[in-house]
Short mmCIF file of C-alpha atoms in Angstrom, two decimals:
data_model
loop_
_atom_site.label_atom_id
_atom_site.label_comp_id
_atom_site.label_asym_id
_atom_site.label_seq_id
_atom_site.Cartn_x
_atom_site.Cartn_y
_atom_site.Cartn_z
CA UNK I 1205 0.00 0.00 0.00
CA UNK I 1206 1.35 3.41 -1.01
CA UNK I 1207 1.82 6.03 1.68
CA UNK I 1208 -1.56 7.73 2.11
CA UNK I 1209 -2.00 11.30 1.00
CA UNK I 1210 -4.00 13.78 3.02
CA UNK I 1211 -6.86 13.30 0.57
CA UNK I 1212 -6.77 9.53 1.11
CA UNK I 1213 -6.75 10.01 4.84
CA UNK I 1214 -9.73 12.34 4.77
CA UNK I 1215 -11.62 10.02 2.45
CA UNK I 1216 -10.88 7.04 4.67
CA UNK I 1217 -12.00 8.91 7.74
CA UNK I 1218 -15.27 10.00 6.13
CA UNK I 1219 -16.07 6.57 4.86
CA UNK I 1220 -19.09 5.06 6.59
CA UNK I 1221 -20.56 8.14 8.18
CA UNK I 1222 -24.28 8.74 7.99
CA UNK I 1223 -26.42 7.52 10.86
CA UNK I 1224 -27.26 9.69 13.85
CA UNK I 1225 -27.41 8.95 17.54
CA UNK I 1226 -30.83 8.44 19.10
CA UNK I 1227 -31.61 11.78 20.70
CA UNK I 1228 -34.54 10.39 22.69
CA UNK I 1229 -32.28 7.83 24.28
CA UNK I 1230 -29.82 10.58 25.17
CA UNK I 1231 -32.54 12.70 26.74
CA UNK I 1232 -33.94 9.80 28.76
CA UNK I 1233 -30.48 8.85 29.96
CA UNK I 1234 -29.73 12.49 30.80
CA UNK I 1235 -32.94 12.88 32.78
CA UNK I 1236 -32.22 9.66 34.65
CA UNK I 1237 -28.73 10.84 35.52
CA UNK I 1238 -30.05 14.21 36.65
CA UNK I 1239 -32.61 12.52 38.88
CA UNK I 1240 -29.92 10.28 40.35
CA UNK I 1241 -27.73 13.29 40.97
CA UNK I 1242 -30.58 15.11 42.72
CA UNK I 1243 -31.30 12.06 44.84
CA UNK I 1244 -27.65 11.84 45.83
CA UNK I 1245 -27.52 15.53 46.73
CA UNK I 1246 -30.76 15.25 48.66
CA UNK I 1247 -29.51 12.17 50.50
CA UNK I 1248 -26.28 13.93 51.37
CA UNK I 1249 -28.23 16.97 52.60
CA UNK I 1250 -30.48 14.77 54.72
CA UNK I 1251 -27.49 12.93 56.18
CA UNK I 1252 -25.77 16.24 56.97
CA UNK I 1253 -28.95 17.58 58.55
CA UNK I 1254 -29.46 14.44 60.62
CA UNK I 1255 -25.84 14.31 61.76
CA UNK I 1256 -25.87 18.03 62.51
CA UNK I 1257 -29.15 17.69 64.38
CA UNK I 1258 -27.80 14.81 66.41
CA UNK I 1259 -24.70 16.82 67.21
CA UNK I 1260 -26.69 19.85 68.28
CA UNK I 1261 -29.02 17.62 70.26
CA UNK I 1262 -26.14 15.91 72.00
CA UNK I 1263 -24.53 19.25 72.79
CA UNK I 1264 -27.85 20.57 74.07
CA UNK I 1265 -28.39 17.43 76.09
CA UNK I 1266 -24.96 17.52 77.69
CA UNK I 1267 -24.96 21.27 78.16
CA UNK I 1268 -28.46 21.33 79.62
CA UNK I 1269 -29.19 19.97 83.05
CA UNK I 1270 -26.42 17.41 82.86
CA UNK I 1271 -28.83 14.56 83.43
CA UNK I 1272 -27.52 12.92 80.29
CA UNK I 1273 -24.73 11.54 82.36
CA UNK I 1274 -21.90 9.55 80.85
CA UNK I 1275 -19.26 11.20 78.84
CA UNK I 1276 -21.66 13.78 77.40
CA UNK I 1277 -22.45 15.08 80.84
CA UNK I 1278 -18.82 15.57 81.61
CA UNK I 1279 -18.62 18.32 79.00
CA UNK I 1280 -19.98 20.86 81.43
CA UNK I 1281 -19.59 19.01 84.64
CA UNK I 1282 -16.16 17.95 85.64
CA UNK I 1283 -14.42 16.54 88.60
CA UNK I 1284 -10.71 16.92 88.01
CA UNK I 1285 -8.32 14.03 88.40
CA UNK I 1286 -5.37 14.03 90.73
CA UNK I 1287 -3.38 16.01 88.21
CA UNK I 1288 -6.00 18.72 88.24
CA UNK I 1289 -6.56 18.61 84.48
CA UNK I 1290 -9.89 20.04 83.46
CA UNK I 1291 -12.22 18.51 80.89
CA UNK I 1292 -11.45 19.69 77.36
CA UNK I 1293 -15.05 20.79 76.83
CA UNK I 1294 -14.73 23.56 79.41
CA UNK I 1295 -13.46 26.70 77.69
CA UNK I 1296 -9.80 27.32 78.33
CA UNK I 1297 -10.40 30.70 79.97
CA UNK I 1298 -12.92 29.21 82.40
CA UNK I 1299 -10.62 26.23 82.96
CA UNK I 1300 -7.75 28.52 83.91
CA UNK I 1301 -9.98 30.53 86.22
CA UNK I 1302 -11.27 27.37 87.88
CA UNK I 1303 -7.76 25.99 88.24
CA UNK I 1304 -6.80 29.05 90.28
CA UNK I 1305 -9.58 28.39 92.77
CA UNK I 1306 -8.53 26.19 95.66
CA UNK I 1307 -10.88 24.64 98.13
CA UNK I 1308 -10.50 25.78 101.74
CA UNK I 1309 -9.08 23.04 103.89
CA UNK I 1310 -12.20 23.14 106.07
CA UNK I 1311 -15.80 24.02 105.37
CA UNK I 1312 -16.47 27.77 105.82
CA UNK I 1313 -18.00 28.63 109.18
CA UNK I 1314 -20.05 31.76 109.47
CA UNK I 1315 -21.33 33.34 112.66
CA UNK I 1316 -24.37 31.65 114.10
CA UNK I 1317 -26.19 34.98 114.40
CA UNK I 1318 -25.85 35.49 110.70
CA UNK I 1319 -27.54 32.24 109.97
CA UNK I 1320 -30.46 32.84 112.26
CA UNK I 1321 -32.82 35.23 110.49
CA UNK I 1322 -35.70 36.54 112.46
CA UNK I 1323 -37.93 37.41 109.54
CA UNK I 1324 -38.70 36.49 106.02
CA UNK I 1325 -37.05 39.43 104.31
CA UNK I 1326 -34.11 40.41 106.51
CA UNK I 1327 -31.73 38.08 104.73
CA UNK I 1328 -33.69 37.49 101.56
CA UNK I 1329 -32.97 40.97 100.30
CA UNK I 1330 -29.26 40.26 100.43
CA UNK I 1331 -27.74 38.31 97.59
CA UNK I 1332 -25.63 35.23 98.03
CA UNK I 1333 -23.51 36.13 94.99
CA UNK I 1334 -22.47 39.72 94.49
CA UNK I 1335 -21.91 39.52 90.73
CA UNK I 1336 -22.52 37.36 87.71
CA UNK I 1337 -21.50 33.74 88.12
CA UNK I 1338 -19.97 32.08 85.10
CA UNK I 1339 -18.47 29.05 86.81
CA UNK I 1340 -18.41 27.55 90.27
CA UNK I 1341 -16.24 25.20 92.26
CA UNK I 1342 -18.08 23.01 94.73
CA UNK I 1343 -15.97 21.64 97.56
CA UNK I 1344 -17.35 18.73 99.55
CA UNK I 1345 -16.23 18.14 103.13
CA UNK I 1346 -18.37 15.21 104.08
CA UNK I 1347 -20.62 14.95 107.12
CA UNK I 1348 -20.62 17.71 109.66
CA UNK I 1349 -19.89 17.14 113.37
CA UNK I 1350 -16.72 15.27 112.49
CA UNK I 1351 -14.42 18.21 112.56
CA UNK I 1352 -11.49 16.20 113.77
CA UNK I 1353 -11.72 13.90 110.80
CA UNK I 1354 -12.39 16.56 108.22
CA UNK I 1355 -9.20 18.31 109.16
CA UNK I 1356 -7.33 15.35 107.75
CA UNK I 1357 -9.41 14.81 104.66
CA UNK I 1358 -8.90 16.67 101.41
CA UNK I 1359 -12.17 18.11 100.16
CA UNK I 1360 -13.57 16.65 97.01
CA UNK I 1361 -13.93 19.11 94.21
CA UNK I 1362 -16.50 19.61 91.48
CA UNK I 1363 -16.08 22.19 88.74
CA UNK I 1364 -19.09 23.48 86.89
CA UNK I 1365 -19.01 25.89 84.00
CA UNK I 1366 -21.50 27.53 81.69
CA UNK I 1367 -25.18 26.79 81.96
CA UNK I 1368 -24.83 24.31 84.81
CA UNK I 1369 -22.89 26.78 86.92
CA UNK I 1370 -25.52 29.43 86.30
CA UNK I 1371 -28.29 27.01 87.22
CA UNK I 1372 -26.58 26.15 90.48
CA UNK I 1373 -26.08 29.82 91.29
CA UNK I 1374 -29.64 30.66 90.32
CA UNK I 1375 -31.13 27.83 92.36
CA UNK I 1376 -29.11 28.92 95.38
CA UNK I 1377 -30.10 32.54 94.96
CA UNK I 1378 -33.76 31.71 94.52
CA UNK I 1379 -34.02 29.24 97.37
CA UNK I 1380 -36.52 30.17 100.15
CA UNK I 1381 -35.40 32.93 102.45
CA UNK I 1382 -37.73 31.89 105.27
CA UNK I 1383 -36.80 29.16 107.65
CA UNK I 1384 -39.02 26.10 107.46
CA UNK I 1385 -41.67 25.98 110.13
CA UNK I 1386 -41.60 22.23 110.45
CA UNK I 1387 -38.66 20.72 112.22
CA UNK I 1388 -36.40 18.50 110.15
CA UNK I 1389 -34.47 15.68 111.64
CA UNK I 1390 -31.58 14.20 109.80
CA UNK I 1391 -28.91 11.76 110.74
CA UNK I 1392 -26.27 13.18 108.43
CA UNK I 1393 -25.53 16.67 107.15
CA UNK I 1394 -23.12 17.04 104.26
CA UNK I 1395 -21.01 20.18 104.15
CA UNK I 1396 -20.16 22.03 100.98
CA UNK I 1397 -18.55 25.26 99.93
CA UNK I 1398 -19.71 26.84 96.69
CA UNK I 1399 -17.08 29.22 95.33
CA UNK I 1400 -18.34 31.49 92.54
CA UNK I 1401 -16.09 32.68 89.74
CA UNK I 1402 -17.13 35.48 87.40
CA UNK I 1403 -16.38 35.82 83.69
CA UNK I 1404 -13.15 37.68 84.41
CA UNK I 1405 -11.91 34.85 86.56
CA UNK I 1406 -12.40 36.69 89.84
CA UNK I 1407 -13.25 34.50 92.76
CA UNK I 1408 -16.22 35.48 94.96
CA UNK I 1409 -16.96 34.88 98.60
CA UNK I 1410 -17.55 31.19 99.28
CA UNK I 1411 -21.08 30.14 100.13
CA UNK I 1412 -21.43 27.47 102.80
CA UNK I 1413 -24.10 24.86 102.23
CA UNK I 1414 -25.28 22.22 104.63
CA UNK I 1415 -27.39 19.56 102.99
CA UNK I 1416 -29.06 17.03 105.22
CA UNK I 1417 -29.99 13.59 104.01
CA UNK I 1418 -33.68 14.43 104.42
CA UNK I 1419 -35.40 16.64 101.81
CA UNK I 1420 -35.78 19.59 104.20
CA UNK I 1421 -33.45 21.45 106.45
CA UNK I 1422 -30.85 22.61 103.99
CA UNK I 1423 -29.06 25.78 105.00
CA UNK I 1424 -27.04 28.00 102.69
CA UNK I 1425 -25.28 31.19 103.72
CA UNK I 1426 -22.42 33.44 102.83
CA UNK I 1427 -22.45 35.12 106.25
CA UNK I 1428 -24.83 37.90 105.27
CA UNK I 1429 -27.54 36.17 103.25
CA UNK I 1430 -29.30 32.98 104.13
CA UNK I 1431 -31.32 30.50 102.08
CA UNK I 1432 -33.22 27.45 103.25
CA UNK I 1433 -34.31 24.18 101.69
CA UNK I 1434 -32.04 24.51 98.72
CA UNK I 1435 -32.64 21.82 96.12
CA UNK I 1436 -29.69 21.31 93.76
CA UNK I 1437 -30.66 21.28 90.08
CA UNK I 1438 -31.33 17.88 88.54
CA UNK I 1439 -28.14 16.21 87.52
CA UNK I 1440 -26.01 18.23 89.90
CA UNK I 1441 -27.62 16.60 92.96
CA UNK I 1442 -26.40 13.19 91.89
CA UNK I 1443 -22.93 14.57 91.33
CA UNK I 1444 -22.90 16.16 94.78
CA UNK I 1445 -23.88 12.86 96.34
CA UNK I 1446 -21.00 11.18 94.58
CA UNK I 1447 -18.53 13.66 95.99
CA UNK I 1448 -16.66 12.44 99.00
CA UNK I 1449 -13.53 13.82 100.59
CA UNK I 1450 -10.32 12.00 99.95
CA UNK I 1451 -9.22 9.77 102.77
CA UNK I 1452 -5.86 10.64 104.30
CA UNK I 1453 -2.85 8.50 103.42
CA UNK I 1454 -2.38 5.44 105.62
CA UNK I 1455 0.69 6.86 107.33
CA UNK I 1456 -1.17 10.02 108.24
CA UNK I 1457 -4.27 8.19 109.33
CA UNK I 1458 -2.24 5.84 111.46
CA UNK I 1459 -0.40 8.62 113.20
CA UNK I 1460 -2.08 9.93 116.29
CA UNK I 1461 -4.14 13.08 115.73
CA UNK I 1462 -3.74 16.03 118.10
CA UNK I 1463 -7.14 15.41 119.62
CA UNK I 1464 -6.34 11.79 120.10
CA UNK I 1465 -3.14 12.51 121.93
CA UNK I 1466 -4.52 15.24 124.06
CA UNK U 59 -33.66 21.39 30.15
CA UNK U 60 -35.23 24.69 29.25
CA UNK U 61 -34.57 24.34 25.53
CA UNK U 62 -35.02 20.66 24.76
CA UNK U 63 -35.93 21.46 21.18
CA UNK U 64 -32.67 23.30 20.81
CA UNK U 65 -30.80 20.24 22.01
CA UNK U 66 -32.73 18.00 19.62
CA UNK U 67 -31.89 20.37 16.78
CA UNK U 68 -28.23 20.33 17.80
CA UNK U 69 -28.13 16.53 17.76
CA UNK U 70 -29.91 16.37 14.41
CA UNK U 71 -27.36 18.77 12.94
CA UNK U 72 -24.17 17.44 14.50
CA UNK U 73 -25.05 14.00 15.81
CA UNK U 74 -23.91 12.11 12.74
CA UNK U 75 -20.51 13.80 12.71
CA UNK U 76 -20.02 13.24 16.42
CA UNK U 77 -21.08 9.61 16.17
CA UNK U 78 -18.69 8.94 13.34
CA UNK U 79 -15.89 10.73 15.15
CA UNK U 80 -16.62 8.57 18.19
CA UNK U 81 -16.42 5.43 16.07
CA UNK U 82 -13.12 6.60 14.64
CA UNK U 83 -11.79 7.32 18.08
CA UNK U 84 -12.81 3.97 19.54
CA UNK U 85 -12.33 1.94 16.38
CA UNK U 86 -15.52 0.10 17.21
CA UNK U 87 -19.07 0.62 16.01
CA UNK U 88 -20.88 -0.02 19.29
CA UNK U 89 -18.31 1.51 21.58
CA UNK U 90 -18.50 4.59 19.38
CA UNK U 91 -22.25 4.76 20.00
CA UNK U 92 -21.70 4.43 23.74
CA UNK U 93 -19.03 7.11 23.63
CA UNK U 94 -21.16 9.62 21.73
CA UNK U 95 -24.06 8.97 24.08
CA UNK U 96 -21.83 9.65 27.08
CA UNK U 97 -20.65 12.88 25.52
CA UNK U 98 -24.12 13.99 24.46
CA UNK U 99 -25.52 13.32 27.94
CA UNK U 100 -22.88 15.69 29.31
CA UNK U 101 -23.93 18.27 26.74
CA UNK U 102 -27.59 17.72 27.60
CA UNK U 103 -26.97 18.20 31.31
CA UNK U 104 -25.11 21.45 30.61
CA UNK U 105 -27.41 22.63 27.85
CA UNK U 106 -28.36 26.27 28.32
CA UNK U 107 -25.19 26.98 30.27
CA UNK U 108 -22.67 26.43 27.49
CA UNK U 109 -22.02 29.03 24.84
CA UNK U 110 -20.55 26.79 22.15
CA UNK U 111 -22.16 23.34 22.27
CA UNK U 112 -20.23 21.78 19.40
CA UNK U 113 -16.71 22.45 20.74
CA UNK U 114 -17.98 21.37 24.16
CA UNK U 115 -19.35 18.15 22.70
CA UNK U 116 -16.09 17.46 20.86
CA UNK U 117 -14.11 18.04 24.01
CA UNK U 118 -16.46 15.83 26.01
CA UNK U 119 -16.11 13.15 23.36
CA UNK U 120 -12.32 13.20 23.34
CA UNK U 121 -12.03 13.41 27.13
CA UNK U 122 -14.46 10.55 27.63
CA UNK U 123 -12.52 8.48 25.12
CA UNK U 124 -9.18 9.19 26.78
CA UNK U 125 -10.73 8.48 30.19
CA UNK U 126 -12.03 5.15 28.94
CA UNK U 127 -8.63 4.16 27.60
CA UNK U 128 -7.02 5.12 30.90
CA UNK U 129 -9.49 3.03 32.86
CA UNK U 130 -9.07 0.09 30.57
CA UNK U 131 -6.80 -1.92 32.84
CA UNK U 132 -9.36 -2.07 35.65
CA UNK U 133 -12.58 -1.19 33.89
CA UNK U 134 -14.91 -3.18 31.70
CA UNK U 135 -13.21 -4.86 28.77
CA UNK U 136 -15.43 -6.25 26.06
CA UNK U 137 -14.18 -9.61 24.80
CA UNK U 138 -16.90 -10.52 22.36
CA UNK U 139 -14.61 -9.87 19.43
CA UNK U 140 -10.93 -10.54 19.51
CA UNK U 141 -8.68 -7.57 18.81
CA UNK U 142 -7.54 -7.32 15.28
CA UNK U 143 -3.84 -7.37 14.65
CA UNK U 144 -2.52 -4.99 12.06
CA UNK U 145 -0.88 -6.75 9.15
CA UNK U 146 -2.81 -9.99 9.54
CA UNK U 147 -4.35 -9.68 6.11
CA UNK U 148 -1.52 -7.84 4.47
CA UNK U 149 -0.78 -10.78 2.26
CA UNK U 150 -4.20 -10.61 0.65
CA UNK U 151 -5.08 -8.40 -2.25
CA UNK U 152 -5.71 -4.86 -1.23
CA UNK U 153 -8.17 -3.26 -3.56
CA UNK U 154 -8.73 0.46 -3.84
CA UNK U 155 -11.83 0.31 -1.66
CA UNK U 156 -10.09 -1.85 0.90
CA UNK U 157 -7.31 0.69 1.29
CA UNK U 158 -9.70 2.90 3.26
CA UNK U 159 -10.47 0.08 5.64
CA UNK U 160 -6.78 -0.61 5.93
CA UNK U 161 -6.10 3.02 6.75
CA UNK U 162 -8.75 3.03 9.43
CA UNK U 163 -7.38 -0.19 10.83
CA UNK U 164 -3.97 1.43 11.02
CA UNK U 165 -5.59 4.34 12.77
CA UNK U 166 -6.60 1.99 15.55
CA UNK U 167 -2.96 1.18 16.09
CA UNK U 168 -2.21 4.75 17.09
CA UNK U 169 -2.15 5.97 20.66
CA UNK U 170 -5.45 7.50 21.86
CA UNK U 171 -4.13 11.06 21.77
CA UNK U 172 -2.58 10.58 18.34
CA UNK U 173 -5.85 9.18 17.06
CA UNK U 174 -7.74 12.09 18.60
CA UNK U 175 -5.46 14.59 16.87
CA UNK U 176 -5.88 12.86 13.49
CA UNK U 177 -9.66 12.65 13.84
CA UNK U 178 -10.01 16.27 14.92
CA UNK U 179 -7.65 17.60 12.27
CA UNK U 180 -8.65 15.50 9.25
CA UNK U 181 -12.19 14.44 10.00
CA UNK U 182 -13.61 17.36 11.99
CA UNK U 183 -11.48 19.78 9.95
CA UNK U 184 -10.32 21.71 12.97
CA UNK U 185 -7.33 23.99 12.82
CA UNK U 186 -4.28 23.27 14.96
CA UNK U 187 -5.39 25.92 17.41
CA UNK U 188 -8.91 24.49 17.68
CA UNK U 189 -7.50 21.00 18.05
CA UNK U 190 -5.19 22.23 20.78
CA UNK U 191 -8.09 23.93 22.56
CA UNK U 192 -10.25 20.82 22.29
CA UNK U 193 -7.57 18.52 23.62
CA UNK U 194 -6.29 21.00 26.17
CA UNK U 195 -2.73 20.83 24.98
CA UNK U 196 -0.30 23.34 23.44
CA UNK U 197 -0.37 23.94 19.70
CA UNK U 198 3.21 22.72 19.42
CA UNK U 199 2.23 19.42 20.99
CA UNK U 200 -0.63 19.09 18.53
CA UNK U 201 1.78 19.68 15.64
CA UNK U 202 4.32 17.17 16.85
CA UNK U 203 1.68 14.60 17.74
CA UNK U 204 0.03 14.97 14.36
CA UNK U 205 3.36 14.73 12.55
CA UNK U 206 4.33 11.63 14.50
CA UNK U 207 0.95 9.99 13.87
CA UNK U 208 1.10 10.67 10.14
CA UNK U 209 4.63 9.30 9.99
CA UNK U 210 3.52 6.13 11.72
CA UNK U 211 0.63 5.75 9.29
CA UNK U 212 3.00 6.17 6.37
CA UNK U 213 5.43 3.66 7.78
CA UNK U 214 2.63 1.20 8.44
CA UNK U 215 1.24 1.66 4.92
CA UNK U 216 4.66 1.29 3.32
CA UNK U 217 5.58 -1.79 5.30
CA UNK U 218 2.17 -3.28 4.54
CA UNK U 219 2.73 -2.75 0.80
CA UNK U 220 5.93 -4.80 0.79
#
């Protein structure tokens, strides 16, 4: 075969042309593909919406009253480990502010006169917290009337930030200002100190709380204001019950205490 | 599609050329039909948003063809007909009408890009610049590719004549 000329090449390439593609088939196939594409996009949008909704729901659930428990609840409610590391969900600024707050070695004691209001409004007009509360540290000292033991026990610590901290502060502030008329008898009274921290990281005056095992008889005071029958918000109450002061090391516990020797 | 009639008119006007170009590119009647349908579906989905449908269709055709040849090693490989080997029938008499078939058979022996350049230049009658724009390559590359492809065709034809 002789080397092809350009004319031969063009003629060879044009040989056999004539029929057309089926345009209806193209349109049907195109419409099908478009529908599939829309379905895929819609499915992706639905998946994104569902996943986003679940995420928002989970965040809302954990950031709400904390009753979700588990790891979600620890986002806003945190009890630091021995190293004092805060939960990553607490904002770093709040974490730093909380880290600077140390629990008093013993539960705060305020004058008895201050915690004995004569009327309904004398102490109710005074606020427990002087400013805005953005986070709180709750220190647990265990049962009262065991002062000798509590001196040797490190208070347990609970850090609350965000909405939970505000709910605790609000529930304390809005607790009844009048002493209960009925007498409450309780075998055990747990002692707590609630230390408020504002948005700037400034620590407020600790509030002492005595929570009996019975539903009534709770007493909360900062020395100038008094509240009675405080009910911790749902979720926080369970956490408070779980708090227990750290037992002293064996060597310290075994050594004679001053009261024991005297 | 807002202008389905426009698309139908476009296919009626250019469909035959595109289908034949697809057959030349693939070297197979049915694969050419599949290729032109793939390209025309892309045009249909973009119809109303493209200014120049014919260059777009040509580009879609060539790109789809090159994509198919790239995927060949893991994609679908039709085995209904065995591949033809160039030179198998060279001993037989080559009539004047058979020389066209022989040329097209030799065209199948070219690399996909070389074949695309030949088809665009000598079947679609595109200039070197238009061919370069369609293939997305420099004009110089089109020139060299075309020259190399023509040389191979000449060599094949000459060796087949011996």
